[in-house]
PDB file of C-alpha atoms in Angstrom:
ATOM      1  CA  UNK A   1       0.000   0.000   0.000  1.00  0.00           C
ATOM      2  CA  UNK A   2       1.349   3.583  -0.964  1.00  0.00           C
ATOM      3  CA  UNK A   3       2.394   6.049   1.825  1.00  0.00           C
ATOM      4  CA  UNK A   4       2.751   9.163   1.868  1.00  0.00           C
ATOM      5  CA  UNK A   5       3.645  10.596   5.252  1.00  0.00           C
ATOM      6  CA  UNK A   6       4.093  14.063   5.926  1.00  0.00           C
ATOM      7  CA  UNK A   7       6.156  15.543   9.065  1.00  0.00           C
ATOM      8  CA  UNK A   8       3.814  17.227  11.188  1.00  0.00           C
ATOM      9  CA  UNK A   9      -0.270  16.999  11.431  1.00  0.00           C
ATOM     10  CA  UNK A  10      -0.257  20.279  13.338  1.00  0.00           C
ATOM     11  CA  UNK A  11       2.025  23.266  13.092  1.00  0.00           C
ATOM     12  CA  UNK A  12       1.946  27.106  14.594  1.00  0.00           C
ATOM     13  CA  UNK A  13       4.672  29.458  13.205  1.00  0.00           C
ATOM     14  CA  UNK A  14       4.556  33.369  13.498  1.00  0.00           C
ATOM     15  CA  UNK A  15       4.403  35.522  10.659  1.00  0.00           C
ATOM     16  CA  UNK A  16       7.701  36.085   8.643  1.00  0.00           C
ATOM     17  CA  UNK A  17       9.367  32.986   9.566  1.00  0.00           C
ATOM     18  CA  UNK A  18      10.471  30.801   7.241  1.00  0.00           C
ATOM     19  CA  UNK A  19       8.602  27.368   7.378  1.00  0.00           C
ATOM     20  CA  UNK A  20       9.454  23.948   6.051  1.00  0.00           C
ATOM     21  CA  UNK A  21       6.668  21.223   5.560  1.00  0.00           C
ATOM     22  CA  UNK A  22       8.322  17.866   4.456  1.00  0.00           C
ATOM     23  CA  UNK A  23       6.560  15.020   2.349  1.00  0.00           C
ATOM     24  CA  UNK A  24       7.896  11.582   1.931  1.00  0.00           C
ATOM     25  CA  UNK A  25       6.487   8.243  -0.346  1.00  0.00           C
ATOM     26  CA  UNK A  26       7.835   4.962   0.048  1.00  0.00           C
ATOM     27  CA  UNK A  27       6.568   4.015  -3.192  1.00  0.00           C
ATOM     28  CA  UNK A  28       9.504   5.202  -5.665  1.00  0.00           C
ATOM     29  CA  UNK A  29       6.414   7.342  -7.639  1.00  0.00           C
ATOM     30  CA  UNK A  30       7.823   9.666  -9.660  1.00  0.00           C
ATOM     31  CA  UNK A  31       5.733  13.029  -9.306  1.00  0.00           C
ATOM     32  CA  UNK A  32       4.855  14.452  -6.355  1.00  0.00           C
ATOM     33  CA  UNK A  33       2.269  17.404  -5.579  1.00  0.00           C
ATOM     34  CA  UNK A  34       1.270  19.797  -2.930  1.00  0.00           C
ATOM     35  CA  UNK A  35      -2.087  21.244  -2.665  1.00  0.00           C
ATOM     36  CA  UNK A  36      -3.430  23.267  -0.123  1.00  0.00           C
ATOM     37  CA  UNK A  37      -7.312  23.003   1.140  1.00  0.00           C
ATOM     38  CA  UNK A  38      -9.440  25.566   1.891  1.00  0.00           C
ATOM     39  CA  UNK A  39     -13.174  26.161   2.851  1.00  0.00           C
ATOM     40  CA  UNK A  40     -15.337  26.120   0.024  1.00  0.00           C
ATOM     41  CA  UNK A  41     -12.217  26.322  -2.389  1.00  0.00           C
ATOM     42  CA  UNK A  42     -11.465  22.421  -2.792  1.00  0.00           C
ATOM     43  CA  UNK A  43      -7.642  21.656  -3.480  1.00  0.00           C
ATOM     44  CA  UNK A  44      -5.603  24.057  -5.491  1.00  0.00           C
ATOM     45  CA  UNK A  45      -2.129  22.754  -6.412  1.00  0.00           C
ATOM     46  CA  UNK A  46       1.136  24.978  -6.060  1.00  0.00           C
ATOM     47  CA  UNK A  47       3.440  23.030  -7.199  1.00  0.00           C
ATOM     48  CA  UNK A  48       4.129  19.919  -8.220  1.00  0.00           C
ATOM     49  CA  UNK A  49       7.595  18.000  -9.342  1.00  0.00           C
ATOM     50  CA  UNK A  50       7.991  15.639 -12.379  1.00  0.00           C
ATOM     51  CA  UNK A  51      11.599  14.334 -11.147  1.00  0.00           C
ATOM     52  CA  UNK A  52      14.529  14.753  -8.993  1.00  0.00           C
ATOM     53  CA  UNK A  53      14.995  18.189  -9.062  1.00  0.00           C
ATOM     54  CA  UNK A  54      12.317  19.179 -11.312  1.00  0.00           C
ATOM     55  CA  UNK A  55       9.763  21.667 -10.225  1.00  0.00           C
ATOM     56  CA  UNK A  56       6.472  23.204 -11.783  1.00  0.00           C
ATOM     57  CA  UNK A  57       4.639  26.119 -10.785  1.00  0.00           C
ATOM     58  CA  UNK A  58       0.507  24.868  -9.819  1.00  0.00           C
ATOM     59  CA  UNK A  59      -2.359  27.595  -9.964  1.00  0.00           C
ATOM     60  CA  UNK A  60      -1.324  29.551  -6.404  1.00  0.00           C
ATOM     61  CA  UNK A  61       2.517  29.440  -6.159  1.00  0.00           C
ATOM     62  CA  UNK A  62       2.689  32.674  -4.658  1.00  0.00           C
ATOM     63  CA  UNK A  63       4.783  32.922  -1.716  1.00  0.00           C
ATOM     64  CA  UNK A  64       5.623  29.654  -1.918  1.00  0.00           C
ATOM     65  CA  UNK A  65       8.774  27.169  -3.149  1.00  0.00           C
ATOM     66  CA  UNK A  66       9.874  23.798  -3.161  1.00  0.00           C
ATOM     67  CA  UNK A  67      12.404  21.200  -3.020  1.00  0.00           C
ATOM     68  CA  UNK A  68      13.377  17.620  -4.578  1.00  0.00           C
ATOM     69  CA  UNK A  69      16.321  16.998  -3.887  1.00  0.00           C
ATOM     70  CA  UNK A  70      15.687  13.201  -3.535  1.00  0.00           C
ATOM     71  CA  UNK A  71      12.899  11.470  -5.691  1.00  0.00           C
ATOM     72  CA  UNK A  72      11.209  10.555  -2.113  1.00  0.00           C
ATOM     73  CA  UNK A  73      11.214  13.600  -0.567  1.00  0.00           C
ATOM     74  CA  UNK A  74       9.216  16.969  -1.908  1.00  0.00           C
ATOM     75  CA  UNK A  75       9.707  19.880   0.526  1.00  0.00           C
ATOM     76  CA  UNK A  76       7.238  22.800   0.508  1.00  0.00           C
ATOM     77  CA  UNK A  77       8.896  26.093   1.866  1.00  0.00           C
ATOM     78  CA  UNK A  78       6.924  29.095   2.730  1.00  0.00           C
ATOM     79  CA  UNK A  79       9.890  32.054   2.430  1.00  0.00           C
ATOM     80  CA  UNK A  80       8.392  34.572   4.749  1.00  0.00           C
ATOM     81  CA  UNK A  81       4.891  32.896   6.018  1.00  0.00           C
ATOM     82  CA  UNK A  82       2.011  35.674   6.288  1.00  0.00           C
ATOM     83  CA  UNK A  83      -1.300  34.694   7.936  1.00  0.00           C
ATOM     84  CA  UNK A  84      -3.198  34.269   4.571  1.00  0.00           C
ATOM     85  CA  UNK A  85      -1.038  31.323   4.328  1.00  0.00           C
ATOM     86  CA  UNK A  86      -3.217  29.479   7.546  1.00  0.00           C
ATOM     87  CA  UNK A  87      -4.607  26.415   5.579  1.00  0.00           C
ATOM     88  CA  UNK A  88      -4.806  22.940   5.756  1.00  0.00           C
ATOM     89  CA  UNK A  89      -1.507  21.601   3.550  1.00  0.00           C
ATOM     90  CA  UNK A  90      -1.811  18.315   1.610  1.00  0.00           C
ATOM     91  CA  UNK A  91       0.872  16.097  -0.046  1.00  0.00           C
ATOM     92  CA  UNK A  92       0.152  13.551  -2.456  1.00  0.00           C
ATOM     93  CA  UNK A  93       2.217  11.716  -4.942  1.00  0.00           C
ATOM     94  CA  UNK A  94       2.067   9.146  -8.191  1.00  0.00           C
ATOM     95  CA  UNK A  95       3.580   7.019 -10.986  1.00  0.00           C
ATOM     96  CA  UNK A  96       2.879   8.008 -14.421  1.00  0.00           C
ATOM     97  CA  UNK A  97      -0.767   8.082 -15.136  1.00  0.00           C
ATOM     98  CA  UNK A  98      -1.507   6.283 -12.249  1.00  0.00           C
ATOM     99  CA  UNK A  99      -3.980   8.106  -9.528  1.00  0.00           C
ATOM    100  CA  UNK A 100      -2.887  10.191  -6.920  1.00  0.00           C
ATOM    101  CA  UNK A 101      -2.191   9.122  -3.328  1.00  0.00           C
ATOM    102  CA  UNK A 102      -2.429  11.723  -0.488  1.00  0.00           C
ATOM    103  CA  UNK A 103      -0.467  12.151   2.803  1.00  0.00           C
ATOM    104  CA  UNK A 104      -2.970  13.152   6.032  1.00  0.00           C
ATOM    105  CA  UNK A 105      -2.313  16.881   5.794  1.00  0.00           C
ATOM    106  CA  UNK A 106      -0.771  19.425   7.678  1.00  0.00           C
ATOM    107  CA  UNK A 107      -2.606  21.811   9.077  1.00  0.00           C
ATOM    108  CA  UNK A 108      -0.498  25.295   9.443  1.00  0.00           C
ATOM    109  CA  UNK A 109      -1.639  28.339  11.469  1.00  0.00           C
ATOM    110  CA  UNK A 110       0.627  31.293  11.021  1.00  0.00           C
ATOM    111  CA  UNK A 111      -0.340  33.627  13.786  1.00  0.00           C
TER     112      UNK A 111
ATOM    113  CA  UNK B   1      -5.876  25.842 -17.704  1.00  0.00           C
ATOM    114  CA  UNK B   2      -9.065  23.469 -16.780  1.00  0.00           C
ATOM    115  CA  UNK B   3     -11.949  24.692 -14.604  1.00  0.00           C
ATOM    116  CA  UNK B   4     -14.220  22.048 -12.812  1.00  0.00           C
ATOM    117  CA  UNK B   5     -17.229  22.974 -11.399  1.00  0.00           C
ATOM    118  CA  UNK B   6     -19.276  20.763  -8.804  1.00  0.00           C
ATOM    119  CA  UNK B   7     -22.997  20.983  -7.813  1.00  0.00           C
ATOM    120  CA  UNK B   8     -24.585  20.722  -5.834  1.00  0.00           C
ATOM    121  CA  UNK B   9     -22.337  22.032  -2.706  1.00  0.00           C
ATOM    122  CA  UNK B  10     -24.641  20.471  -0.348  1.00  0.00           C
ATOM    123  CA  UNK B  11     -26.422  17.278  -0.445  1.00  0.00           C
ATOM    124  CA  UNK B  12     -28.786  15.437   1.973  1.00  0.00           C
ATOM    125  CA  UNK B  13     -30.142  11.789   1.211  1.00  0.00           C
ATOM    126  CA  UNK B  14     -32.404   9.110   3.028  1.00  0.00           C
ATOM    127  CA  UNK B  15     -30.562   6.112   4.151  1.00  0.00           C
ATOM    128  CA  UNK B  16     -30.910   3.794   1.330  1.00  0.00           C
ATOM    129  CA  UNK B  17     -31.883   6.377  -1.247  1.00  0.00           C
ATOM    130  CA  UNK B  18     -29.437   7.487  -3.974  1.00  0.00           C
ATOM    131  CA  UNK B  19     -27.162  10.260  -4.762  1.00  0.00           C
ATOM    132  CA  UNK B  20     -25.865  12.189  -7.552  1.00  0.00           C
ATOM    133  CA  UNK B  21     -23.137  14.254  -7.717  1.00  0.00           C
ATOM    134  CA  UNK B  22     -22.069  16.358 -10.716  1.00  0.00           C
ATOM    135  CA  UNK B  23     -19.273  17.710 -12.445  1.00  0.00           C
ATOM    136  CA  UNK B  24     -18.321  20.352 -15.122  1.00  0.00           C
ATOM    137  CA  UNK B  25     -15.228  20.679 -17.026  1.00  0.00           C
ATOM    138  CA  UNK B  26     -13.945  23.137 -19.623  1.00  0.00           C
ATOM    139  CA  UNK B  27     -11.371  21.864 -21.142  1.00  0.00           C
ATOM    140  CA  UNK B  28     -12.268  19.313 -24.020  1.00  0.00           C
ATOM    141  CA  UNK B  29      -8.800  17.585 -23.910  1.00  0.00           C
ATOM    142  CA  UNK B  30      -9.395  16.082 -20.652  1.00  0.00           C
ATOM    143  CA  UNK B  31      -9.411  12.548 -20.607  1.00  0.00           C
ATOM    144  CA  UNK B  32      -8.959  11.298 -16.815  1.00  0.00           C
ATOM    145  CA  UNK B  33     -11.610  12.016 -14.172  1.00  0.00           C
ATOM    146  CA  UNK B  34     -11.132  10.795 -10.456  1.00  0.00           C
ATOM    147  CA  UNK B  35     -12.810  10.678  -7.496  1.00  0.00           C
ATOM    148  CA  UNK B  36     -12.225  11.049  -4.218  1.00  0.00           C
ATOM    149  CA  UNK B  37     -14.056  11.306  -0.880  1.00  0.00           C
ATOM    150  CA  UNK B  38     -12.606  13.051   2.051  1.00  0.00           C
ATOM    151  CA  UNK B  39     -13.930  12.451   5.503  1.00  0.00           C
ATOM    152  CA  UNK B  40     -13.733  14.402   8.497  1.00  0.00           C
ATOM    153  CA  UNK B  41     -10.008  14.540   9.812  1.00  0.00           C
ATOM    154  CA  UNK B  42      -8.930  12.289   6.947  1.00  0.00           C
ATOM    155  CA  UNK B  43      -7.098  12.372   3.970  1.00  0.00           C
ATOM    156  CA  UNK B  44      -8.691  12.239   0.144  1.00  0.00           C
ATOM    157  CA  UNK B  45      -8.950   9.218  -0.876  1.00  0.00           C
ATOM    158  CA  UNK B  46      -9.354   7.816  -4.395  1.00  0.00           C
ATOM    159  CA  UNK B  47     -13.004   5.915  -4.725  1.00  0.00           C
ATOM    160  CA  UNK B  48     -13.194   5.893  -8.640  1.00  0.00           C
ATOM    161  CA  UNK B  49     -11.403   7.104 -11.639  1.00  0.00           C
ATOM    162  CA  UNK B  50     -12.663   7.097 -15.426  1.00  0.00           C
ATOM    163  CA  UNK B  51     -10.588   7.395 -18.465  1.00  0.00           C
ATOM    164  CA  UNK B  52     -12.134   9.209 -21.729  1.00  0.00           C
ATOM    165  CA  UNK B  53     -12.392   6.170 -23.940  1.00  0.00           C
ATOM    166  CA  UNK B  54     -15.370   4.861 -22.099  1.00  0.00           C
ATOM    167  CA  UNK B  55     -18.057   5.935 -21.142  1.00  0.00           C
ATOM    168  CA  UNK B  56     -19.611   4.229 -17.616  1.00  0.00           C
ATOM    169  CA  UNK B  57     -17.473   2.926 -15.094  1.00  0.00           C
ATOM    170  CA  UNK B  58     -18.974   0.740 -11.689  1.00  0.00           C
ATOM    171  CA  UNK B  59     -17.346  -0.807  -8.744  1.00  0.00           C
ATOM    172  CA  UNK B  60     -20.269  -1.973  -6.377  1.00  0.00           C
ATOM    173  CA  UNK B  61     -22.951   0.835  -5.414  1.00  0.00           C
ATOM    174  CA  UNK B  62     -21.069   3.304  -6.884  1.00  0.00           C
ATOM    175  CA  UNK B  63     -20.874   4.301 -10.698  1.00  0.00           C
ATOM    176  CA  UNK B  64     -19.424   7.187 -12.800  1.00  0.00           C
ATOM    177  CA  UNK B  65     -20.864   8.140 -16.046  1.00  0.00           C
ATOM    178  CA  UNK B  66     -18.978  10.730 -18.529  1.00  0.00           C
ATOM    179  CA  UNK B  67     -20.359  12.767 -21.463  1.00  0.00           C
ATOM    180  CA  UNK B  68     -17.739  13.890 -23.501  1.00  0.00           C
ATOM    181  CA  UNK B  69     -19.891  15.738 -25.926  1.00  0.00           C
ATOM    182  CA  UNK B  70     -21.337  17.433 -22.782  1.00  0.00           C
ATOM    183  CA  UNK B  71     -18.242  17.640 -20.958  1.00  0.00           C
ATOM    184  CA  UNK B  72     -19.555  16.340 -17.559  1.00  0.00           C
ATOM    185  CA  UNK B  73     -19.317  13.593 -15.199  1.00  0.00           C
ATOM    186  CA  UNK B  74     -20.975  12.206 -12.296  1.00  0.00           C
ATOM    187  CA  UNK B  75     -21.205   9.985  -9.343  1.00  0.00           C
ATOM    188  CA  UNK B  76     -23.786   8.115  -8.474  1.00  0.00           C
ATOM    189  CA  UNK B  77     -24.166   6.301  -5.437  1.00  0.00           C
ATOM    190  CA  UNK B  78     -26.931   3.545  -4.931  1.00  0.00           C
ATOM    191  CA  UNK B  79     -28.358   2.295  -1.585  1.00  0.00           C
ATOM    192  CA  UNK B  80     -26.495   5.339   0.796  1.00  0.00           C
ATOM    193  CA  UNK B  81     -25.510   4.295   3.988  1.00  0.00           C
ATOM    194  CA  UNK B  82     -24.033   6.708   7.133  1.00  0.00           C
ATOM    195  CA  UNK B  83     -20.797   5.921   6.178  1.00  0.00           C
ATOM    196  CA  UNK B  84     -21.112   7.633   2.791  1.00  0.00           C
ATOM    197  CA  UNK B  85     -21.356  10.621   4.500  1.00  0.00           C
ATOM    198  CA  UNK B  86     -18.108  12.789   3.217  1.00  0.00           C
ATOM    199  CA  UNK B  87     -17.274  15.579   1.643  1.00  0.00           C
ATOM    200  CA  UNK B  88     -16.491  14.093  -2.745  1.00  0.00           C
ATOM    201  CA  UNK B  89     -14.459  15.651  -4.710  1.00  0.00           C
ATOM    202  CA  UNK B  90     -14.124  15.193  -8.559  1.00  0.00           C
ATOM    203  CA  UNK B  91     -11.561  16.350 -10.858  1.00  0.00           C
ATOM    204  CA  UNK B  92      -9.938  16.754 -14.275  1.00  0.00           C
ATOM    205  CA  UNK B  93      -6.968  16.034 -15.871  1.00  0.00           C
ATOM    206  CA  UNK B  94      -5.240  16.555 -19.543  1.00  0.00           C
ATOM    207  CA  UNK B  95      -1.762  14.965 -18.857  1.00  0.00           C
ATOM    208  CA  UNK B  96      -2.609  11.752 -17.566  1.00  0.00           C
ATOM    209  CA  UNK B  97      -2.399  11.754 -13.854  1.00  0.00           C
ATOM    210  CA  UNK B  98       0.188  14.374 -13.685  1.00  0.00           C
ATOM    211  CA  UNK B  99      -1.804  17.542 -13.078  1.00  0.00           C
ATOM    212  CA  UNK B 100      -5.529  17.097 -11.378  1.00  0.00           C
ATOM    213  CA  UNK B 101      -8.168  20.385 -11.224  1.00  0.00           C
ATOM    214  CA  UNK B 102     -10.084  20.153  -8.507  1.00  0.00           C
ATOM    215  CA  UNK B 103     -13.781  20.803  -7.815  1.00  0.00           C
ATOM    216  CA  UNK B 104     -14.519  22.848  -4.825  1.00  0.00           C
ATOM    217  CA  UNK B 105     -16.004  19.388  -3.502  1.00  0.00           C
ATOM    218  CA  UNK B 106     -19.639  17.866  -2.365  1.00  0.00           C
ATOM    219  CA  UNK B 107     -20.839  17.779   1.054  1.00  0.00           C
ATOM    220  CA  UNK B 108     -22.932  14.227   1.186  1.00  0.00           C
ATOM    221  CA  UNK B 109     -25.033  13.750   4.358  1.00  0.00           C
ATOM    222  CA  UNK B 110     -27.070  10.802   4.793  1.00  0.00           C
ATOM    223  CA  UNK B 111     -29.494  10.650   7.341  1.00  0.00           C
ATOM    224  CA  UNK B 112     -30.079   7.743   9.300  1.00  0.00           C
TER     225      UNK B 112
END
């Protein structure tokens, strides 16, 4: 079974700190994607990563970047967090055309 | 890029009774439709996909239909049961599995 675990369920950080959320699959997939989830808004991907390395910009990659520097691992970084960035933070990853797996979210509050 | 839309937001059924959910997409290139139902606390998960070369797909008491021509797609669910109750979410997707559009998602509540 695929897992995708991310690092924390819960996380408070103050506004213009810089904040790391980790994502890691044990299943060798290729692409990886983070979304964040909103109220009313459904998912809305910021970025998501082909390869090693390899990034793409989503739909809302404002204020955000990212990391692969090892095809497991996909690191969302918020540069300077601001309180519009309180949301719920979801990881998910897959191979080729295969569906999408998700990690059990993060939820960040930037106070 | 693609734009799903999902309706209705809200949606109460009888125990037993069926539901519909449906979904809107804009671009005509699409050709993979998930989806997945979320509930409380938990993560999405995937429930059924369809690809664009056919038409109705069924695993049990659930079933999703596509209409190219119309560009839609829905989810039907027969014989509801309290455990259905989720929030659904269906989406879109012109590169395989590599890039998903989201609806804003379903709220499904059955009633006991």
């Amino acid at each position: 079974d695929v897992k995708v675990t991310q690092s924390s369920r819960y996380l408070v950080k103050r506004t213009g700190e810089k904040v790391f959320l980790e994502c890691v699959q044990d299943m060798d997939h290729e692409n990886m994607f983070w979304y964040r989830q909103d109220p009313g808004l459904g998912l809305r991907l910021i970025y998501f990563s082909y390869d090693v390395k390899m990034k793409e910009k989503g739909d809302i990659p404002e204020g955000y970047s990212v990391s692969r520097e090892k095809k497991e691992r996909f690191s969302l970084i918020l540069e300077s967090a601001s309180t519009n960035q309180t949301s719920m933070y979801l990881c998910a990853s897959s191979q080729g055309t295969q569906p999408q797996h998700f990690g059990d979210g993060t939820r960040l509050s930037i106070l | 890029g693609e734009n799903v839309e999902q309706h209705p937001s809200t949606l109460s059924v009888q125990e037993g009774d069926s539901a519909v959910i449906k979904c809107t997409y804009s671009d005509s290139a699409s050709n993979y439709f998930p989806w997945y139902k979320q509930e409380l606390g938990k993560r999405p998960q995937l429930i059924i996909d369809i690809r664009s070369n056919v038409g109705e797909k069924k695993d049990q008491r659930i079933a999703v239909t596509l209409n190219k021509t119309a560009k839609h797609f829905s989810l039907h669910i027969t014989e509801t049961q309290p455990e259905d109750s989720a929030v659904y979410f269906c989406a879109a997707s012109s590169q395989g599995n590599n890039r998903l559009a989201f609806g804003k998602g379903n709220q499904v509540v059955v009633i006991p």
